[in-house]
Coordinates of C-alpha atoms and ligand atoms in Angstrom, one line a residue:
M1 CA -3.5 -8.6 -6.6
T2 CA -5.9 -7.4 -9.4
I3 CA -7.8 -4.2 -9.3
N4 CA -11.3 -5.0 -10.8
G5 CA -13.1 -1.9 -10.3
E6 CA -15.5 -3.9 -7.8
L7 CA -17.3 -3.1 -4.7
L8 CA -16.6 -5.3 -1.5
I9 CA -19.7 -6.1 0.1
G10 CA -19.0 -8.4 3.0
A11 CA -17.2 -11.4 1.5
R12 CA -18.7 -10.5 -2.0
A13 CA -16.8 -8.5 -4.7
V14 CA -19.5 -7.1 -7.2
R15 CA -19.5 -4.6 -10.0
G16 CA -21.6 -1.5 -9.0
T17 CA -24.0 -0.6 -11.7
S18 CA -24.7 3.3 -10.6
G19 CA -22.5 5.0 -13.0
E20 CA -18.7 4.7 -13.1
I21 CA -15.6 6.4 -11.4
R22 CA -12.3 6.7 -13.1
A23 CA -8.9 7.4 -11.5
I24 CA -6.9 10.1 -13.0
N25 CA -3.2 10.0 -13.2
A26 CA -2.4 12.9 -10.9
D27 CA 0.6 14.1 -12.8
S28 CA -0.4 13.7 -16.3
G29 CA -4.2 14.2 -15.9
E30 CA -4.9 11.2 -17.9
T31 CA -7.6 8.6 -17.0
M32 CA -6.4 5.4 -15.7
E33 CA -7.7 1.6 -16.0
P34 CA -10.0 0.2 -14.9
S35 CA -13.3 1.9 -14.4
F36 CA -15.1 1.4 -10.9
G37 CA -18.7 0.8 -10.7
G38 CA -20.6 3.1 -8.3
A39 CA -22.6 1.5 -5.7
T40 CA -26.5 1.4 -6.0
L41 CA -28.6 2.2 -2.9
E42 CA -29.3 -1.7 -2.8
D43 CA -25.6 -2.2 -2.5
L44 CA -25.4 0.4 0.5
D45 CA -28.5 -1.2 2.0
A46 CA -26.7 -4.7 1.7
A47 CA -23.4 -3.5 3.1
C48 CA -25.2 -1.9 6.2
A49 CA -27.4 -4.8 6.7
L50 CA -24.3 -7.1 6.8
A51 CA -22.4 -4.6 9.3
D52 CA -25.5 -4.6 11.5
A53 CA -25.7 -8.5 11.6
A54 CA -22.0 -8.7 12.2
F55 CA -22.0 -6.3 15.1
D56 CA -23.1 -8.2 18.1
T57 CA -20.7 -11.0 17.3
Y58 CA -17.7 -8.9 16.3
R59 CA -18.0 -6.4 19.4
E60 CA -17.8 -9.4 21.7
T61 CA -14.8 -11.1 19.9
S62 CA -11.9 -11.9 22.3
P63 CA -9.1 -9.1 22.7
E64 CA -6.9 -11.7 21.2
L65 CA -8.8 -12.3 18.1
R66 CA -9.6 -8.8 17.5
A67 CA -5.9 -7.8 18.0
T68 CA -4.8 -10.6 15.7
F69 CA -7.4 -9.4 13.2
L70 CA -5.9 -5.8 13.2
E71 CA -2.4 -7.3 12.7
T72 CA -3.5 -9.5 9.8
I73 CA -4.8 -6.4 8.0
A74 CA -1.2 -4.8 8.5
A75 CA 0.3 -8.0 7.1
N76 CA -2.1 -8.2 4.3
I77 CA -1.5 -4.6 3.2
M78 CA 2.3 -5.3 3.3
A79 CA 1.8 -8.5 1.0
I80 CA 0.3 -6.4 -1.7
G81 CA 3.9 -5.3 -2.3
D82 CA 4.9 -2.7 -4.8
E83 CA 1.7 -2.7 -6.7
L84 CA 0.0 -0.8 -3.9
V85 CA 2.9 1.9 -3.8
E86 CA 2.9 2.2 -7.6
R87 CA -0.8 2.6 -7.7
A88 CA -0.9 5.1 -5.0
M89 CA 1.9 7.2 -6.5
A90 CA 0.0 7.4 -9.7
E91 CA -3.3 8.2 -8.4
T92 CA -2.2 10.9 -5.9
G93 CA 1.1 12.3 -7.4
L94 CA 2.8 11.7 -4.1
P95 CA 6.4 10.6 -4.2
R96 CA 7.4 6.9 -3.4
G97 CA 9.1 7.9 -0.2
R98 CA 6.0 9.3 1.0
I99 CA 3.7 6.5 0.1
E100 CA 6.0 3.9 1.7
G101 CA 6.4 6.0 4.7
E102 CA 2.4 6.2 4.8
R103 CA 2.1 2.6 4.4
G104 CA 4.4 2.1 7.4
R105 CA 2.3 4.4 9.4
T106 CA -0.8 2.7 8.4
C107 CA 0.3 -0.7 9.5
G108 CA 2.0 0.9 12.6
Q109 CA -1.5 2.4 13.4
L110 CA -3.1 -1.0 13.1
K111 CA -0.5 -2.7 15.5
L112 CA -0.8 0.2 17.9
F113 CA -4.5 -0.6 18.3
A114 CA -3.8 -4.2 18.5
G115 CA -1.9 -3.4 21.6
V116 CA -4.7 -1.1 22.9
V117 CA -7.2 -3.9 22.4
R118 CA -5.0 -6.5 24.2
A119 CA -4.3 -4.1 27.2
G120 CA -8.0 -3.7 27.5
R121 CA -7.7 -0.2 29.5
Y122 CA -9.9 1.3 26.7
L123 CA -12.8 -0.5 28.2
D124 CA -12.3 1.8 31.2
V125 CA -13.6 -1.0 33.6
R126 CA -15.0 0.6 36.8
I127 CA -16.5 -1.5 39.6
D128 CA -18.2 -0.2 42.7
P129 CA -19.1 -3.3 44.8
A130 CA -22.4 -3.5 46.6
Q131 CA -22.6 -2.2 50.1
P132 CA -25.8 -3.9 51.4
D133 CA -25.1 -2.4 55.1
R134 CA -24.7 1.1 53.9
Q135 CA -26.9 3.7 55.9
P136 CA -29.2 5.3 55.3
A137 CA -29.5 3.3 52.0
P138 CA -27.5 0.1 50.7
R139 CA -25.5 0.6 47.7
P140 CA -26.0 -1.5 44.5
D141 CA -23.4 -3.4 42.7
L142 CA -22.4 -1.2 39.9
R143 CA -19.9 -2.3 37.0
L144 CA -19.1 -0.1 34.0
R145 CA -17.5 -0.9 30.5
N146 CA -17.3 0.8 27.3
I147 CA -19.0 -1.0 24.6
A148 CA -18.6 -0.2 20.8
L149 CA -21.1 2.3 19.3
G150 CA -22.3 0.3 16.3
P151 CA -21.3 0.0 12.5
V152 CA -19.2 3.1 11.5
A153 CA -19.1 5.0 8.1
V154 CA -15.5 5.9 7.1
F155 CA -14.8 8.4 4.3
G156 CA -11.3 8.1 2.8
A157 CA -9.4 11.4 2.4
S158 CA -7.7 12.5 -0.7
N159 CA -4.4 13.8 0.8
F160 CA -3.6 10.3 2.7
P161 CA -4.6 7.6 0.6
L162 CA -3.4 5.1 3.1
A163 CA -3.2 6.6 6.6
F164 CA -6.3 8.3 6.5
S165 CA -8.3 6.2 4.0
V166 CA -9.6 2.6 3.8
A167 CA -7.6 1.0 6.5
G168 CA -6.4 4.3 8.0
G169 CA -6.6 5.7 11.4
D170 CA -10.6 6.0 11.5
T171 CA -11.0 2.3 10.4
A172 CA -8.4 1.0 12.8
S173 CA -9.8 2.8 15.9
A174 CA -13.4 1.8 14.8
L175 CA -12.4 -1.9 14.3
A176 CA -10.2 -2.0 17.5
A177 CA -13.4 -0.6 19.4
G178 CA -15.6 -3.6 18.0
C179 CA -17.4 -1.6 15.3
P180 CA -17.8 -3.0 11.8
V181 CA -16.8 -0.5 9.0
V182 CA -18.4 0.5 5.8
A183 CA -15.7 2.5 3.9
K184 CA -16.5 5.1 1.3
A185 CA -13.5 5.3 -1.2
H186 CA -12.4 8.7 -2.1
S187 CA -12.9 9.0 -5.8
A188 CA -9.3 10.3 -6.2
H189 CA -7.7 7.0 -5.3
P190 CA -10.2 4.1 -6.3
G191 CA -7.5 1.7 -7.3
T192 CA -5.4 2.1 -4.0
S193 CA -8.9 1.9 -2.0
E194 CA -9.9 -1.5 -3.7
L195 CA -6.4 -3.0 -3.1
V196 CA -6.5 -2.0 0.7
G197 CA -10.2 -2.9 0.8
R198 CA -9.2 -6.6 -0.5
A199 CA -6.5 -6.8 2.0
V200 CA -9.0 -5.9 4.8
Q201 CA -11.8 -8.3 3.4
K202 CA -9.3 -11.1 3.3
A203 CA -8.4 -10.5 7.0
V204 CA -11.8 -10.9 7.8
A205 CA -12.0 -14.3 6.1
D206 CA -8.5 -15.2 7.4
C207 CA -9.7 -14.6 11.1
G208 CA -13.1 -16.3 10.5
L209 CA -15.0 -13.2 11.4
P210 CA -18.6 -12.4 10.2
E211 CA -18.3 -11.1 6.7
G212 CA -20.1 -7.7 7.5
V213 CA -17.3 -6.5 9.5
F214 CA -15.9 -4.7 6.5
S215 CA -17.4 -3.3 3.3
L216 CA -16.0 -0.9 0.8
L217 CA -18.2 1.3 -1.5
F218 CA -17.5 3.6 -4.4
D219 CA -19.8 6.6 -5.2
S220 CA -20.3 7.9 -8.6
G221 CA -22.4 10.9 -7.1
R222 CA -23.2 12.0 -3.7
S223 CA -26.1 9.6 -2.8
I224 CA -24.0 6.6 -1.4
G225 CA -21.9 9.0 1.0
Q226 CA -24.9 10.7 2.1
G227 CA -27.1 7.7 2.2
L228 CA -24.4 6.0 4.5
V229 CA -24.6 8.8 7.0
A230 CA -28.4 8.7 6.8
D231 CA -28.7 4.9 7.3
R232 CA -30.2 4.1 10.7
R233 CA -27.7 1.1 11.1
I234 CA -24.7 3.5 10.9
K235 CA -23.9 4.9 14.4
A236 CA -21.0 7.3 13.6
A237 CA -18.9 8.5 10.7
G238 CA -15.2 9.5 10.3
F239 CA -14.4 12.0 7.6
T240 CA -11.2 14.1 6.4
G241 CA -11.9 16.6 3.8
S242 CA -13.3 20.0 2.8
R243 CA -15.6 22.0 5.1
G244 CA -18.3 22.0 2.6
G245 CA -18.3 18.1 2.6
G246 CA -17.9 17.8 6.2
T247 CA -20.5 20.2 7.2
A248 CA -23.0 18.5 4.7
L249 CA -22.4 15.1 6.4
M250 CA -22.6 16.7 9.8
K251 CA -26.1 18.2 9.0
I252 CA -27.5 14.8 7.5
A253 CA -26.2 13.2 10.7
Q254 CA -28.0 15.8 12.9
D255 CA -31.4 15.6 10.8
R256 CA -31.7 11.9 11.2
P257 CA -34.5 10.6 13.6
E258 CA -31.5 9.3 15.6
P259 CA -28.5 11.9 15.4
I260 CA -25.1 10.4 15.2
P261 CA -21.5 11.9 15.8
V262 CA -19.7 12.8 12.5
Y263 CA -16.0 13.2 13.4
A264 CA -15.2 15.4 10.6
E265 CA -11.6 16.9 10.2
M266 CA -12.0 20.0 7.9
S267 CA -10.1 23.2 7.6
S268 CA -7.1 24.6 9.6
I269 CA -4.5 27.1 9.0
N270 CA -2.3 26.1 12.2
P271 CA -0.9 29.5 13.2
V272 CA 2.9 29.8 13.7
I273 CA 3.9 32.4 16.3
L274 CA 7.4 33.9 16.1
F275 CA 8.4 35.3 19.6
P276 CA 10.8 38.3 19.5
G277 CA 13.8 36.3 21.3
A278 CA 13.6 33.4 18.7
L279 CA 13.5 35.9 15.7
V280 CA 16.8 37.6 17.0
A281 CA 18.4 34.2 17.6
K282 CA 17.3 32.2 14.5
A283 CA 15.1 34.1 12.1
E284 CA 16.8 32.5 8.9
A285 CA 17.0 29.1 10.3
T286 CA 13.3 29.2 11.3
A287 CA 12.3 30.7 7.9
K288 CA 14.1 27.8 5.9
A289 CA 12.4 25.2 8.2
F290 CA 9.1 26.9 7.7
V291 CA 9.3 26.7 3.9
G292 CA 10.2 23.1 4.2
S293 CA 7.1 22.4 6.1
L294 CA 4.8 24.5 4.0
T295 CA 5.9 22.8 0.8
L296 CA 5.7 19.3 2.1
G297 CA 3.6 17.0 0.0
A298 CA 2.7 20.2 -2.1
G299 CA 1.3 21.8 1.0
Q300 CA -1.6 19.3 1.0
F301 CA -1.5 18.6 4.9
C302 CA -4.2 19.8 7.2
T303 CA -1.4 20.7 9.5
N304 CA 0.2 23.0 7.0
P305 CA 1.5 26.2 8.4
G306 CA -1.0 28.6 6.8
L307 CA -0.5 31.5 8.9
V308 CA 2.6 33.2 10.7
L309 CA 2.3 36.0 13.4
G310 CA 5.2 38.1 14.4
I311 CA 6.2 41.5 15.7
E312 CA 7.1 43.9 12.9
G313 CA 10.6 45.0 12.6
D314 CA 13.9 44.0 11.2
D315 CA 14.0 40.5 12.5
L316 CA 10.6 39.7 11.1
D317 CA 11.9 41.2 7.7
T318 CA 14.7 38.9 8.0
F319 CA 12.4 36.1 8.5
I320 CA 10.3 37.1 5.5
G321 CA 13.1 37.7 3.3
T322 CA 14.7 34.4 3.8
A323 CA 11.3 32.5 3.6
A324 CA 10.6 34.3 0.2
A325 CA 14.0 33.3 -1.3
A326 CA 13.7 29.8 -0.2
L327 CA 10.2 29.7 -1.4
G328 CA 11.2 31.4 -4.7
D329 CA 13.5 28.4 -5.5
M330 CA 10.8 25.9 -4.9
P331 CA 9.6 23.8 -7.9
A332 CA 5.9 23.6 -8.7
A333 CA 4.5 20.3 -7.3
T334 CA 1.7 18.0 -8.6
M335 CA -1.4 18.2 -6.5
L336 CA -3.7 15.3 -5.7
T337 CA -6.3 16.0 -8.3
P338 CA -6.9 18.6 -11.0
G339 CA -9.9 19.8 -8.8
I340 CA -7.7 20.4 -5.9
A341 CA -5.0 22.1 -7.9
K342 CA -7.7 24.3 -9.5
A343 CA -9.2 25.2 -6.1
Y344 CA -5.6 26.0 -5.0
R345 CA -5.1 28.5 -7.9
T346 CA -8.3 30.0 -7.2
G347 CA -7.4 30.6 -3.5
V348 CA -3.9 32.0 -4.3
E349 CA -5.3 34.3 -6.9
A350 CA -8.0 35.5 -4.4
I351 CA -5.5 36.3 -1.6
G352 CA -2.9 37.7 -4.2
A353 CA -5.6 40.1 -5.3
H354 CA -6.9 41.2 -1.9
D355 CA -6.3 44.9 -1.3
A356 CA -4.9 44.3 2.1
V357 CA -2.4 41.6 1.1
E358 CA 1.2 41.9 -0.5
T359 CA 2.5 39.0 -2.5
V360 CA 6.1 38.5 -1.4
A361 CA 7.0 35.3 -3.3
R362 CA 5.8 32.7 -5.7
G363 CA 7.4 29.3 -6.2
K364 CA 8.3 28.2 -9.7
P365 CA 5.4 28.0 -12.1
G366 CA 4.2 24.5 -13.2
H367 CA 1.6 22.7 -15.4
N368 CA -2.2 22.8 -14.8
C369 CA -2.1 19.7 -12.2
Q370 CA 0.7 21.3 -10.3
G371 CA 0.6 24.1 -7.5
Q372 CA 2.9 27.1 -7.3
A373 CA 3.9 28.0 -3.7
G374 CA 3.1 31.5 -2.4
L375 CA 4.1 33.7 0.6
F376 CA 1.7 36.7 1.4
V377 CA 2.0 39.3 3.9
T378 CA -0.6 41.6 5.7
T379 CA -1.1 43.5 8.9
A380 CA -2.8 42.7 12.1
A381 CA -5.4 45.4 11.6
D382 CA -6.1 44.3 8.2
F383 CA -6.2 40.6 9.2
L384 CA -8.7 41.4 12.1
A385 CA -10.8 43.4 9.6
H386 CA -11.1 40.7 6.9
H387 CA -12.5 37.4 8.2
E388 CA -11.9 35.8 4.8
L389 CA -8.1 36.0 5.3
Q390 CA -8.6 33.2 7.7
D391 CA -9.7 30.8 5.0
E392 CA -7.9 27.7 4.6
I393 CA -5.8 27.5 1.0
F394 CA -5.3 23.9 0.6
G395 CA -1.7 23.9 -0.7
A396 CA 1.6 25.6 -0.2
A397 CA 0.4 29.1 0.7
S398 CA 1.0 31.1 3.8
L399 CA 0.1 34.4 5.1
V400 CA 2.4 36.4 7.3
V401 CA 0.7 38.9 9.7
R402 CA 2.9 41.7 10.9
C403 CA 1.8 42.6 14.6
P404 CA 2.7 45.7 16.6
D405 CA 3.3 43.9 19.8
L406 CA 2.5 40.6 21.8
A407 CA -0.9 41.8 22.9
T408 CA -1.9 42.2 19.2
I409 CA -0.8 38.6 18.7
A410 CA -2.8 37.5 21.6
D411 CA -5.8 39.5 20.1
V412 CA -5.3 37.8 16.6
V413 CA -5.1 34.3 18.3
D414 CA -8.3 35.2 20.1
H415 CA -10.0 36.0 16.8
L416 CA -9.0 32.7 15.1
E417 CA -11.4 30.0 14.4
G418 CA -10.7 26.6 15.9
Q419 CA -7.4 25.0 14.7
L420 CA -5.6 21.7 14.8
T421 CA -2.2 22.9 15.6
A422 CA -0.3 26.1 17.0
A423 CA 3.6 26.3 16.9
I424 CA 5.4 28.7 18.9
H425 CA 9.0 29.6 18.2
I426 CA 10.8 30.8 21.5
V427 CA 14.2 31.0 23.3
E428 CA 14.5 30.9 26.9
G429 CA 14.1 34.5 27.2
D430 CA 10.7 34.4 25.5
Y431 CA 9.3 32.1 28.2
P432 CA 7.5 34.8 30.4
E433 CA 5.5 35.9 27.4
A434 CA 5.0 32.5 26.0
R435 CA 3.5 31.5 29.5
K436 CA 0.9 34.2 28.9
L437 CA -0.1 33.3 25.3
I438 CA -0.5 29.4 26.1
P439 CA -3.8 29.9 27.7
H440 CA -5.0 31.8 24.5
L441 CA -3.8 29.0 22.3
E442 CA -5.4 26.2 24.5
R443 CA -8.7 27.8 23.8
K444 CA -8.2 27.5 19.8
V445 CA -6.2 24.4 19.2
G446 CA -5.8 20.5 19.7
R447 CA -2.0 20.6 20.0
I448 CA 0.6 23.1 20.9
L449 CA 4.2 22.5 19.9
V450 CA 7.4 24.4 20.4
N451 CA 10.1 25.2 18.0
G452 CA 8.7 22.9 15.2
F453 CA 5.8 22.7 12.7
G454 CA 2.5 20.6 12.9
T455 CA 3.0 18.5 9.8
G456 CA 4.1 14.9 10.4
V457 CA 1.7 13.7 13.2
E458 CA 3.2 11.3 15.5
V459 CA 1.1 8.1 16.0
A460 CA 1.1 8.0 19.9
H461 CA -0.8 7.6 23.1
A462 CA -0.4 11.2 24.0
M463 CA -1.2 12.7 20.5
V464 CA -4.1 14.7 19.8
H465 CA -5.0 15.3 16.2
G466 CA -8.2 17.4 16.5
G467 CA -9.3 20.8 17.7
P468 CA -12.1 23.1 18.0
Y469 CA -14.6 23.7 15.1
P470 CA -14.1 24.1 12.2
S471 CA -10.7 22.3 12.4
T472 CA -12.8 19.3 13.5
A473 CA -16.5 18.9 14.0
D474 CA -16.1 18.0 17.7
G475 CA -12.7 19.1 19.5
R476 CA -13.4 16.6 22.1
S477 CA -11.7 13.7 20.5
T478 CA -8.7 12.9 18.3
S479 CA -8.2 11.1 14.8
V480 CA -4.5 10.0 15.5
G481 CA -3.2 8.0 18.4
S482 CA -4.6 5.4 20.8
L483 CA -7.1 7.9 22.3
A484 CA -9.0 7.8 18.9
I485 CA -10.6 4.5 20.0
N486 CA -12.9 6.7 22.3
R487 CA -14.8 8.1 19.4
F488 CA -16.3 4.8 18.6
L489 CA -17.2 3.7 22.3
R490 CA -20.0 4.4 24.8
P491 CA -20.2 3.6 28.5
V492 CA -22.8 1.1 29.8
S493 CA -23.3 0.5 33.5
Y494 CA -24.5 -2.9 34.8
Q495 CA -26.3 -2.7 38.3
D496 CA -26.8 -5.8 40.3
L497 CA -26.2 -8.3 37.4
P498 CA -25.5 -11.8 38.7
D499 CA -21.8 -12.8 37.8
D500 CA -22.9 -15.3 35.2
L501 CA -24.7 -12.6 33.3
L502 CA -21.8 -10.1 33.2
P503 CA -19.5 -9.8 30.3
D504 CA -16.0 -11.1 31.0
A505 CA -14.5 -7.6 31.5
L506 CA -16.7 -7.3 34.4
K507 CA -16.8 -10.6 36.1
Q508 CA -15.6 -10.7 39.6
A509 CA -12.6 -13.1 38.8
N510 CA -11.2 -10.8 36.1
P511 CA -10.7 -13.5 33.5
L512 CA -9.3 -10.9 31.0
G513 CA -6.6 -9.8 33.5
I514 CA -7.2 -6.3 32.7
E515 CA -6.7 -3.2 34.8
R516 CA -10.0 -2.1 36.7
L517 CA -10.9 0.8 38.8
V518 CA -12.6 -0.9 42.0
D519 CA -14.1 1.2 44.5
G520 CA -12.1 4.2 43.1
E521 CA -8.8 2.5 43.2
R522 CA -6.7 1.0 40.5
Ligands
LIG1 N1 -8.0 20.3 5.9 C1 -7.9 19.3 5.5 O1 -7.6 18.2 6.2 C2 -8.3 18.8 4.0 C3 -9.0 19.8 3.4 N2 -9.4 19.6 1.9 C4 -10.0 20.4 1.2 O2 -11.1 19.8 0.6 C5 -11.1 20.1 -0.9 C6 -11.5 18.9 -1.6 O3 -10.7 17.8 -1.4 P1 -11.2 16.6 -1.1 O4 -10.4 15.7 -0.3 O5 -11.9 15.9 -2.2 O6 -12.5 16.7 -0.1 P2 -14.1 16.6 -0.1 O7 -14.8 17.1 1.1 O8 -14.5 17.2 -1.4 O9 -14.2 15.0 -0.3 C7 -14.0 14.1 0.9 C8 -15.0 12.9 0.8 O10 -16.2 13.3 1.2 C9 -17.1 13.0 0.0 N3 -18.0 14.1 -0.1 C10 -17.6 15.4 -0.3 N4 -18.7 16.2 -0.3 C11 -19.7 15.5 0.0 C12 -21.2 15.6 0.1 N5 -21.5 16.8 0.1 N6 -21.9 14.5 0.4 C13 -21.5 13.4 0.5 N7 -20.2 13.2 0.3 C14 -19.3 14.1 0.1 C15 -16.1 12.9 -1.2 O11 -16.6 12.0 -2.2 P3 -16.0 11.9 -3.7 O12 -14.8 11.2 -3.5 O13 -17.0 11.2 -4.4 O14 -15.9 13.2 -4.3 C16 -15.0 12.2 -0.6 O15 -15.1 10.9 -0.3 C17 -9.5 20.7 -0.9 O16 -9.2 21.5 -2.2 C18 -9.2 21.2 0.4 O17 -9.8 22.5 0.2 C19 -8.9 18.2 1.5 C20 -8.4 17.4 2.1 C21 -8.1 17.5 3.5
LIG2 O1 0.3 15.6 9.3 C1 0.0 14.6 9.4 O2 0.6 13.5 9.5 C2 -1.6 14.3 9.2 C3 -2.3 15.4 8.5 C4 -3.6 15.3 8.3 O3 -4.3 14.7 9.0 C5 -4.1 15.8 6.9 O4 -3.5 16.4 6.3 O5 -5.4 15.4 6.9

């Protein structure tokens, strides 16, 4: 496949004329060919008009056709072959194993949603048959199903060029729900975006779907991303990135005449809590595993363990000493973009210079596009007094907080902002205290895990990858796993409609053969 630097507007590929975007080789800092033309407001309008025109046909496609479409996207992505892997490696600095794994995850997500569409449970069909003789008043016939929200804007994430980008989780769940997608490529990996975009565009044609089901835009400034969220035809947006970017888009969405949801995944420091029994039993092993998770992908995971809470004493010192030694050996790692590397350096310099913080280890130094890991220590009293110590440093940096006792750990948890994950490290003797802390954690996070770390989110039915603000804009949903489809659905109730007028999912004969809740019974 060729990378031409073109926008994909429905079935067309056109050169954008509003400025240009250049990919940068993450490792060398050199600009790459070709240049990508930025979309104009006319291009944005055309993509949204096509998406809107496609919506009614696409949302009523049969489960089989929609599932086949999702599987065709996966097949088309695989068919690009090594060109996709090499381009993504160059644009992001991420190693081959990671990119190949992410490609597998991306295709796995699409196939998972194909299964969800075929099973039809996401429609949440409920039928309360009429009771004409009910006293004192008859009950009407009520039938409910979920329908697709409308065209969705998807912003690609810098740190997951495949699994959270053009055909990533938000796109897969929106398409599964029946929503056309207008994707805004992340400027850090435009070539990867175009390759994947062409695979989706081809799948639309392969499956005979309306062309407006998918478009891909590049933005040389901010007007296309912002205009997309402001466009009246767009009914929801998915985003992973910075708090500044996410909140700017949330504000635009709220200020519209018709506000829409922006599912923004933003900053999270993912507390790790070391219980006393676990520290006695396995401080060293836990410290080594912690450093592995912290430095994975140069620390550029929103699930990165950026905060560690433990009770001060010899065992916590063993944890800190072992982690410091392991981290000190870590080579510097290429970061996604020079801008992200600079932001990381600034964040690490600020925390290192903080009066209340001690620097206990730095990884090996590297060049300008690389990040040098860092481990820092403070006390609970200082952490509670300085809110800025909660700020996410996007990269391989973490802060250990020495706490006098478990009650203080609970207090620190209570003062945290919303988080994607919390990890507790325990042995059986810690269970009584862990049981007390779990309700505090439930109020703060979307996923609680034991004796592990949050990096590497499983794509599954029971996964929640979300959490209270600011980890996400709205903690009532997930961006990973089959439940993510709910973001792009809304319920409609049909009262006393003749069978002929009902959608197939609600017809008396159940032609789709799906699970339904009838009079409260499955
Ligand atoms: N916690 C997390 O999951 C993540 C956090 N980050 C944080 O974000 C920083 C920057 O990384 P990045 O991934 O580029 O995140 P950004 O938030 O800067 O960008 C994400 C996407 O949103 C667009 N965008 C950003 N701001 C606006 C705006 N005001 N209006 C319209 N569109 C906007 C970007 O466009 P364009 O591509 O054109 O710039 C990009 O497509 C990192 O250093 C890190 O601190 C990043 C990734 C994940
Ligand atoms: O850890 C993962 O697999 C996903 C993390 C994530 O969503 C992110 O870093 O943006």
